[in-house]
Coordinates of C-alpha atoms and ligand atoms in Angstrom, one line a residue:
M1 CA -3.9 2.1 -90.2
I2 CA -6.6 3.6 -92.5
W3 CA -7.0 7.0 -91.3
N4 CA -11.0 8.2 -92.6
P5 CA -12.1 4.5 -92.2
N6 CA -16.1 6.1 -92.5
K7 CA -14.9 7.8 -95.7
E8 CA -12.4 5.0 -97.2
C9 CA -14.0 1.7 -96.3
M10 CA -17.6 3.4 -97.2
P11 CA -19.8 0.3 -99.1
R12 CA -19.8 0.4 -102.6
E13 CA -23.4 1.3 -102.5
Q14 CA -23.0 4.3 -100.2
L15 CA -20.3 5.1 -101.6
R16 CA -21.8 5.6 -105.5
E17 CA -24.8 7.1 -103.6
L18 CA -22.5 9.9 -102.2
Q19 CA -21.0 10.4 -105.8
G20 CA -23.7 10.8 -107.5
K21 CA -25.1 13.8 -104.5
R22 CA -21.7 15.0 -104.9
L23 CA -21.9 14.9 -108.9
Q24 CA -25.5 17.2 -108.8
K25 CA -24.0 19.9 -106.8
L26 CA -20.7 20.3 -108.4
V27 CA -22.7 20.5 -112.0
A28 CA -24.7 23.0 -110.6
Y29 CA -22.2 24.6 -109.5
V30 CA -20.4 25.5 -112.6
Y31 CA -23.7 25.7 -114.6
H32 CA -23.5 28.9 -112.2
N33 CA -20.3 29.7 -112.0
V34 CA -18.0 28.8 -115.0
P35 CA -18.9 30.0 -118.3
F36 CA -17.2 28.0 -120.1
Y37 CA -19.1 24.9 -118.8
R38 CA -22.4 26.4 -119.2
H39 CA -21.9 27.1 -122.8
K40 CA -20.2 23.0 -122.9
M41 CA -23.5 22.5 -121.3
Q42 CA -25.8 24.2 -123.7
E43 CA -24.3 23.1 -126.7
M44 CA -25.2 20.1 -126.1
D45 CA -28.9 20.5 -124.5
L46 CA -27.8 19.3 -120.7
M47 CA -29.4 21.4 -117.8
P48 CA -28.2 20.5 -114.3
E49 CA -31.2 18.7 -113.4
D50 CA -30.5 15.9 -116.1
I51 CA -27.5 14.7 -113.6
R52 CA -29.4 12.4 -111.1
S53 CA -26.9 9.7 -110.3
I54 CA -23.0 9.0 -110.4
D55 CA -23.8 6.8 -113.5
D56 CA -25.1 10.3 -115.7
I57 CA -21.9 11.4 -115.5
V58 CA -21.0 10.1 -119.4
K59 CA -23.4 13.1 -120.6
L60 CA -21.0 15.8 -119.2
P61 CA -18.3 17.1 -121.7
F62 CA -14.8 15.9 -121.2
T63 CA -12.4 18.9 -120.2
T64 CA -8.3 19.1 -121.8
K65 CA -5.5 20.7 -121.2
Q66 CA -5.9 22.7 -123.9
D67 CA -9.2 23.9 -122.4
L68 CA -7.0 25.0 -119.5
R69 CA -4.3 26.6 -121.6
D70 CA -7.0 28.6 -123.5
N71 CA -8.9 29.4 -120.5
Y72 CA -5.7 31.3 -119.0
P73 CA -4.9 31.8 -116.1
Y74 CA -7.8 32.3 -114.2
G75 CA -11.0 31.3 -116.7
L76 CA -12.2 28.5 -115.2
M77 CA -12.0 29.2 -111.7
A78 CA -15.7 29.0 -110.0
A79 CA -15.4 30.4 -107.0
P80 CA -14.5 34.4 -106.5
K81 CA -11.0 35.9 -106.6
S82 CA -11.7 36.7 -102.9
E83 CA -12.5 32.8 -102.0
V84 CA -9.2 31.5 -103.2
V85 CA -6.5 31.4 -101.0
R86 CA -3.5 30.0 -102.9
V87 CA -2.4 29.0 -106.6
H88 CA -0.7 26.6 -108.0
A89 CA 0.9 25.5 -111.4
S90 CA 1.7 22.0 -113.1
S91 CA 5.5 21.3 -114.0
G92 CA 5.1 22.1 -117.6
T93 CA 6.3 18.8 -118.5
T94 CA 4.6 19.1 -121.7
G95 CA 4.3 22.4 -122.4
N96 CA 3.1 25.6 -121.0
P97 CA 2.3 25.6 -116.9
T98 CA -1.2 26.0 -115.9
I99 CA -2.8 27.7 -113.3
V100 CA -4.9 26.3 -110.5
G101 CA -6.9 27.8 -107.5
Y102 CA -7.4 25.8 -104.2
T103 CA -10.4 27.6 -101.6
R104 CA -9.3 27.1 -97.8
K105 CA -11.9 24.1 -97.8
D106 CA -10.0 22.2 -100.9
L107 CA -6.8 22.7 -98.9
A108 CA -8.5 21.0 -96.0
V109 CA -9.3 18.1 -98.1
W110 CA -5.9 18.3 -99.8
S111 CA -4.6 17.7 -96.6
E112 CA -7.2 15.2 -95.6
V113 CA -6.1 12.8 -99.0
M114 CA -2.6 13.0 -98.2
S115 CA -3.1 12.2 -94.4
R116 CA -5.2 9.1 -95.6
C117 CA -1.7 8.0 -98.0
L118 CA 0.6 8.7 -95.5
S119 CA -1.4 6.7 -93.0
A120 CA -1.7 4.2 -95.8
Y121 CA 2.3 3.7 -95.7
G122 CA 2.2 3.3 -92.5
V123 CA 3.2 7.1 -91.5
T124 CA 2.3 7.6 -87.6
R125 CA 2.6 10.8 -85.6
E126 CA 6.2 9.4 -84.5
D127 CA 7.5 9.5 -87.5
T128 CA 9.8 12.6 -89.2
F129 CA 9.1 13.0 -93.0
S130 CA 11.3 14.6 -95.0
V131 CA 9.6 16.2 -98.1
S132 CA 11.7 16.1 -100.6
Y133 CA 9.5 17.6 -103.1
G134 CA 10.5 20.9 -104.8
Y135 CA 8.5 23.6 -102.7
G136 CA 7.1 26.2 -104.9
L137 CA 4.1 26.3 -108.0
F138 CA 5.1 22.4 -108.1
T139 CA 2.4 20.8 -106.0
G140 CA 4.7 18.3 -105.0
G141 CA 6.2 20.0 -102.1
L142 CA 3.7 21.7 -100.0
G143 CA 1.1 19.1 -101.5
A144 CA 2.9 16.4 -99.2
H145 CA 3.8 19.5 -96.3
Y146 CA 0.9 20.1 -94.9
G147 CA -0.1 16.5 -95.4
V148 CA 2.6 15.0 -92.7
E149 CA 1.6 18.2 -90.2
N150 CA -1.9 17.4 -90.9
L151 CA -1.4 13.6 -89.8
G152 CA 0.7 15.1 -87.0
A153 CA 4.2 13.7 -88.1
T154 CA 6.9 16.4 -87.9
V155 CA 7.9 17.3 -91.2
I156 CA 11.4 18.5 -92.5
P157 CA 10.6 20.6 -95.2
A158 CA 13.8 19.8 -97.2
S159 CA 12.8 20.0 -100.7
T160 CA 15.3 19.5 -103.5
G161 CA 19.6 20.1 -103.6
N162 CA 21.7 20.3 -101.4
T163 CA 22.0 16.3 -101.5
E164 CA 24.5 15.8 -98.9
K165 CA 23.3 17.9 -96.3
H166 CA 19.7 16.3 -96.6
V167 CA 21.7 12.5 -96.3
R168 CA 23.2 14.6 -93.0
L169 CA 19.9 15.5 -92.1
I170 CA 18.4 11.8 -92.4
R171 CA 20.9 10.4 -90.4
D172 CA 20.8 13.1 -87.4
L173 CA 17.5 13.5 -87.6
H174 CA 16.1 9.9 -87.7
I175 CA 14.5 11.0 -90.3
T176 CA 12.1 7.8 -90.8
G177 CA 10.1 8.6 -94.0
I178 CA 10.4 10.4 -97.5
A179 CA 8.8 11.9 -100.1
C180 CA 10.2 12.4 -103.2
T181 CA 10.5 11.3 -107.2
P182 CA 12.0 7.9 -107.6
S183 CA 14.6 9.1 -109.4
Y184 CA 15.9 11.4 -106.9
A185 CA 15.6 8.4 -104.4
L186 CA 17.9 6.9 -106.6
Y187 CA 20.3 10.3 -106.2
L188 CA 19.7 10.0 -103.0
A189 CA 21.0 6.4 -102.2
E190 CA 24.0 7.1 -104.6
T191 CA 25.2 10.3 -102.8
V192 CA 24.7 7.7 -99.5
D193 CA 27.2 5.4 -101.1
K194 CA 28.9 8.3 -102.0
M195 CA 29.6 9.7 -98.6
G196 CA 30.3 6.6 -97.3
I197 CA 27.5 6.2 -95.3
D198 CA 25.8 2.4 -94.6
K199 CA 21.7 2.5 -95.2
N200 CA 22.0 0.6 -92.0
E201 CA 22.8 3.9 -89.9
L202 CA 19.9 5.3 -91.3
S203 CA 16.3 4.8 -90.1
L204 CA 14.5 5.6 -93.5
R205 CA 11.3 2.9 -93.4
I206 CA 8.9 4.5 -95.6
G207 CA 9.4 6.0 -99.0
A208 CA 6.3 7.8 -101.0
F209 CA 7.3 8.1 -104.6
G210 CA 5.8 9.6 -107.1
A211 CA 5.4 12.7 -109.7
E212 CA 7.0 10.3 -112.6
P213 CA 5.9 6.8 -113.8
W214 CA 8.1 3.9 -112.5
T215 CA 8.6 0.3 -113.0
E216 CA 8.3 -2.3 -110.0
H217 CA 11.7 -2.7 -110.6
M218 CA 12.9 0.6 -109.8
R219 CA 10.7 -0.3 -106.4
Q220 CA 12.7 -3.5 -105.7
E221 CA 16.0 -1.2 -106.9
I222 CA 15.1 2.0 -104.7
Q223 CA 13.9 -0.2 -101.3
E224 CA 17.1 -2.0 -101.5
R225 CA 19.4 0.8 -102.0
L226 CA 17.6 3.0 -99.0
G227 CA 16.3 -0.2 -96.7
L228 CA 12.9 1.1 -96.9
K229 CA 9.7 0.2 -98.1
A230 CA 8.5 2.3 -101.2
Y231 CA 5.1 3.3 -101.9
N232 CA 3.3 4.7 -105.0
L233 CA 1.7 8.4 -104.4
Y234 CA -0.2 9.9 -107.1
G235 CA -1.7 13.1 -108.4
L236 CA -1.7 15.9 -110.9
S237 CA -2.1 19.4 -110.0
E238 CA -5.1 19.8 -112.2
I239 CA -7.4 18.1 -110.2
M240 CA -5.2 18.9 -106.8
G241 CA -1.8 17.5 -107.0
P242 CA -0.1 14.1 -104.6
G243 CA -2.8 12.3 -102.8
V244 CA -5.1 11.9 -105.5
S245 CA -4.2 8.0 -105.2
C246 CA -1.4 6.0 -103.1
E247 CA -0.9 2.5 -102.5
C248 CA -1.4 0.8 -99.4
E249 CA 0.4 -2.1 -97.5
E250 CA -0.2 -4.3 -100.5
Q251 CA 1.6 -2.5 -102.5
N252 CA -1.2 -3.7 -105.5
G253 CA -2.2 -1.0 -107.4
S254 CA -3.4 2.4 -105.7
H255 CA -6.9 3.3 -104.0
I256 CA -8.4 6.4 -105.3
Q257 CA -10.0 8.6 -103.6
E258 CA -12.9 8.5 -104.8
D259 CA -14.9 10.2 -102.4
H260 CA -12.9 13.2 -103.9
F261 CA -12.2 12.6 -107.2
Y262 CA -14.4 10.3 -109.3
P263 CA -12.1 8.4 -112.2
E264 CA -13.0 6.9 -115.8
I265 CA -11.1 5.4 -118.2
I266 CA -12.0 6.0 -121.3
N267 CA -10.1 4.9 -124.9
P268 CA -8.5 8.2 -126.1
E269 CA -9.4 7.5 -129.6
T270 CA -13.1 7.5 -129.5
L271 CA -13.6 8.8 -126.0
A272 CA -15.9 5.8 -124.8
P273 CA -15.7 4.7 -121.5
L274 CA -14.1 1.5 -120.7
P275 CA -14.6 -1.3 -118.0
Y276 CA -12.7 -2.1 -115.0
G277 CA -10.0 -3.8 -116.0
Q278 CA -9.5 -2.4 -119.5
Q279 CA -6.1 -0.3 -120.0
G280 CA -6.9 3.3 -121.3
E281 CA -6.6 7.0 -120.5
L282 CA -7.4 8.1 -117.0
V283 CA -10.6 11.1 -116.7
F284 CA -11.1 12.6 -113.1
T285 CA -13.9 14.6 -112.2
T286 CA -13.2 16.3 -108.9
L287 CA -16.1 15.6 -107.0
T288 CA -15.8 18.1 -104.1
K289 CA -13.5 21.2 -105.4
E290 CA -14.5 24.7 -104.8
G291 CA -11.7 26.9 -106.5
M292 CA -11.2 25.0 -109.9
P293 CA -13.5 21.9 -109.9
L294 CA -13.7 19.9 -113.4
L295 CA -15.6 17.3 -115.1
R296 CA -14.1 15.0 -116.8
Y297 CA -10.0 16.0 -117.3
R298 CA -8.6 13.6 -119.5
T299 CA -5.2 13.3 -117.4
K300 CA -3.7 11.6 -120.5
D301 CA -1.8 9.3 -118.5
L302 CA -2.3 5.4 -119.2
T303 CA -3.4 2.6 -116.8
S304 CA -6.8 0.7 -115.9
L305 CA -8.9 0.1 -112.8
M306 CA -8.7 -3.0 -110.9
P307 CA -11.8 -5.2 -110.3
G308 CA -12.2 -6.3 -107.0
I309 CA -12.0 -4.8 -103.0
C310 CA -8.3 -5.1 -101.6
P311 CA -7.9 -7.1 -98.6
C312 CA -6.6 -4.2 -96.5
G313 CA -10.5 -2.5 -95.9
R314 CA -10.0 0.1 -97.8
T315 CA -13.8 -0.4 -100.4
S316 CA -12.3 2.5 -102.9
V317 CA -11.0 1.4 -106.2
R318 CA -7.4 1.1 -107.1
M319 CA -5.1 1.8 -110.3
T320 CA -2.4 -0.1 -111.9
P321 CA 0.7 2.1 -112.1
I322 CA 0.9 4.5 -114.8
M323 CA 2.5 3.2 -118.0
G324 CA 2.8 6.7 -119.4
R325 CA 1.2 9.3 -120.8
S326 CA -0.4 9.4 -123.9
D327 CA 2.1 11.8 -124.9
D328 CA 5.2 10.1 -123.6
M329 CA 4.6 7.3 -125.9
L330 CA 7.4 7.3 -129.1
I331 CA 6.0 6.4 -132.5
I332 CA 9.2 4.3 -133.9
R333 CA 8.7 3.1 -137.2
G334 CA 5.2 2.8 -136.7
I335 CA 5.7 0.8 -133.6
N336 CA 4.5 2.0 -130.3
V337 CA 7.1 2.1 -127.6
F338 CA 6.9 3.3 -124.0
P339 CA 10.3 4.4 -121.6
S340 CA 9.0 2.3 -119.2
Q341 CA 9.0 -1.2 -121.4
V342 CA 12.8 0.2 -121.8
E343 CA 13.3 0.6 -117.8
S344 CA 11.5 -2.8 -117.1
V345 CA 13.8 -4.4 -119.4
I346 CA 17.2 -2.4 -117.9
L347 CA 16.4 -3.0 -114.3
S348 CA 15.8 -6.5 -114.8
M349 CA 19.8 -7.0 -115.6
K350 CA 22.0 -6.5 -113.0
E351 CA 24.7 -5.1 -115.1
F352 CA 23.3 -1.7 -115.2
E353 CA 22.4 1.0 -113.1
P354 CA 18.8 2.0 -113.3
R355 CA 20.1 5.4 -115.3
Y356 CA 19.3 5.8 -119.0
M357 CA 18.1 8.0 -121.9
L358 CA 16.5 7.1 -124.8
V359 CA 17.6 9.0 -128.3
V360 CA 15.3 9.2 -131.2
D361 CA 16.3 10.6 -134.4
R362 CA 15.4 10.1 -138.1
V363 CA 18.2 9.2 -140.7
N364 CA 17.6 8.9 -144.2
N365 CA 14.6 9.0 -143.4
L366 CA 14.1 6.4 -141.1
D367 CA 13.5 6.6 -137.2
T368 CA 16.2 5.3 -135.0
L369 CA 16.5 4.6 -131.4
Q370 CA 19.7 4.7 -129.4
V371 CA 19.6 3.6 -125.9
Q372 CA 22.3 5.1 -123.6
V373 CA 22.8 3.3 -119.9
E374 CA 24.9 3.0 -117.3
V375 CA 27.1 0.0 -116.9
R376 CA 27.3 -1.0 -113.1
R377 CA 30.9 -0.2 -112.1
D378 CA 31.7 -3.6 -111.5
Y379 CA 30.6 -4.7 -115.0
F380 CA 32.7 -2.2 -116.5
S381 CA 35.8 -3.2 -118.2
D382 CA 37.9 -2.3 -121.0
D383 CA 37.9 -5.5 -122.5
I384 CA 36.1 -4.9 -125.6
A385 CA 34.5 -8.6 -126.2
S386 CA 33.0 -8.3 -123.0
M387 CA 31.3 -5.3 -123.5
L388 CA 30.5 -6.5 -127.1
N389 CA 28.7 -9.5 -125.3
L390 CA 26.8 -6.8 -122.9
K391 CA 25.8 -4.8 -125.9
K392 CA 24.8 -7.5 -127.4
L393 CA 22.7 -9.1 -124.1
L394 CA 20.9 -5.6 -123.8
S395 CA 19.9 -5.5 -127.9
D396 CA 18.7 -8.7 -128.0
K397 CA 16.3 -8.1 -125.0
L398 CA 15.2 -4.8 -125.7
K399 CA 14.4 -6.0 -129.2
S400 CA 12.5 -9.1 -127.8
V401 CA 10.2 -6.4 -125.6
L402 CA 9.9 -3.6 -128.2
S403 CA 9.6 -5.9 -131.7
I404 CA 12.4 -3.2 -132.7
S405 CA 15.8 -2.8 -132.5
A406 CA 17.7 -0.1 -131.1
D407 CA 21.0 0.9 -131.3
V408 CA 22.7 0.2 -127.6
K409 CA 25.3 2.7 -126.2
L410 CA 26.9 1.5 -123.1
M411 CA 27.8 4.3 -121.0
E412 CA 30.5 4.7 -118.1
P413 CA 28.9 4.9 -114.3
N414 CA 27.9 8.6 -113.3
S415 CA 27.5 9.8 -116.6
I416 CA 23.9 9.9 -117.3
Q417 CA 22.7 13.7 -116.2
R418 CA 20.5 12.8 -112.4
S419 CA 17.6 14.6 -112.0
Q420 CA 16.4 16.3 -108.8
G421 CA 12.7 16.2 -110.1
K422 CA 10.9 14.9 -112.5
S423 CA 13.4 12.7 -114.6
Q424 CA 13.9 13.2 -118.6
R425 CA 14.5 10.1 -120.3
V426 CA 13.8 10.5 -123.9
I427 CA 15.2 13.2 -126.4
D428 CA 13.4 13.1 -129.5
K429 CA 15.1 14.7 -132.3
R430 CA 12.5 14.6 -134.5
T431 CA 10.3 17.0 -133.2
F432 CA 13.4 19.4 -133.8
L433 CA 13.2 18.5 -137.0
T434 CA 9.6 19.6 -138.1
D435 CA 10.1 22.3 -135.6
N436 CA 12.7 24.0 -138.4
E437 CA 11.2 22.4 -141.1
Ligands
ADP1 P1 2.7 18.0 -115.5 O1 1.7 17.7 -115.9 O2 3.0 19.4 -115.7 O3 4.0 17.3 -114.7 P2 2.2 18.2 -112.8 O4 3.2 19.1 -112.1 O5 0.8 18.1 -112.1 O6 2.0 18.5 -113.8 O7 1.8 16.3 -112.9 C1 1.4 15.5 -112.8 C2 1.6 14.3 -113.8 O8 2.5 13.9 -113.4 C3 0.6 13.2 -113.8 O9 -0.3 13.9 -114.9 C4 1.4 11.9 -114.2 O10 1.8 11.8 -115.9 C5 2.6 12.4 -113.5 N1 2.8 11.7 -111.9 C6 2.1 11.8 -110.7 N2 2.2 11.0 -110.0 C7 2.3 9.6 -110.8 C8 3.0 8.4 -110.4 N3 2.9 8.1 -109.0 N4 3.3 7.7 -110.9 C9 3.4 8.0 -112.3 N5 3.7 9.2 -112.6 C10 2.8 9.9 -111.9
ZN2 ZN1 -5.6 -1.6 -100.0

């Protein structure tokens, strides 16, 4: 179902016009209310009147995570303190957390976009939906929670932790949908197995997964193991939280809620805007936010915008799955490596669990990459020859995809640490080296 056809299926020209109007209003608002933006615009000799349509967005300054840190905690807030009704923080995956503030209207927009996402997955008022993102400062829990309520389905605020109890609730309350990280979904599946429960005893049919990159193979794995359809849910606290974009029934790219969040793709080195279809860094401008609106925020997430209109009827542009963040990218012996590339290889082989860890180090001035991966119980054996064969098979595949050789370390089932929120899949010992130097 389409939650808000007026907005989600708006003809493109009309949408561009609306975006232009909203942008003009936004620029005047931040110019007058956020000294940081006023100074930046003054340096560029730019007045709010210079922004006349959405095409003028390229004239505006970028905002970076560092700008948010420099203005910690409330420096970029545009609304007066009395209007701010909630505060969240980013998870701090890549450093100190940053703070965001929401007005009542911001929260209403957030619920609206989350409800659009849930509707796109096929959630209805009849569904019972478990929110298993962490509740708290992280936007995942409360963001998804109010979206479910706003849609009118029943929300089970399970959060993370206590996974066996959660599995029993899923069974006993006939929970039909779940929102969590893809790695937690896998952990749930493992727990279901461990408890001797058959997935057919559960009524799960829809999963809304995000907060970390995941591959198509991971989708297949989760769908198979939990007996549901797995959809992508994307968002980030600086822009709003979950609900910035989501897949529809086509499961082919995530629709961006473009009337609220204007996307651009730029070349992260030159900062030049890139056309649809080309991969680069995703940049968002919050067109309607009041609390902490941002101009051209550089997400560091690498993706591309898809040309063409989706068969579902929504006219909003879609983004391809996030390949990783620019700062997830490892440079090993001069070659760029993304953890998601390793994931694709591992998950394409039936012998391995979708559990892996990359350990990067520097030995005698040479970068080394070790890939630790769990072997499935059925394939794990004491027979050294067969284990060596398996190791070679994976090394060869990794080499052909990554163009560098990796040292494969086969691990017993259940030996790599499980995560309930965003998983950590890289240990880069080289950063510790330089820190100590
Ligand atoms: P932090 O940047 O500290 O992790 P957030 O908790 O706001 O802060 O997380 C937002 C980030 O999580 C995004 O910028 C992106 O890197 C990642 N993310 C969120 N949803 C997805 C998704 N569906 N696919 C891939 N990555 C995602
Ligand atoms: Zn669609």
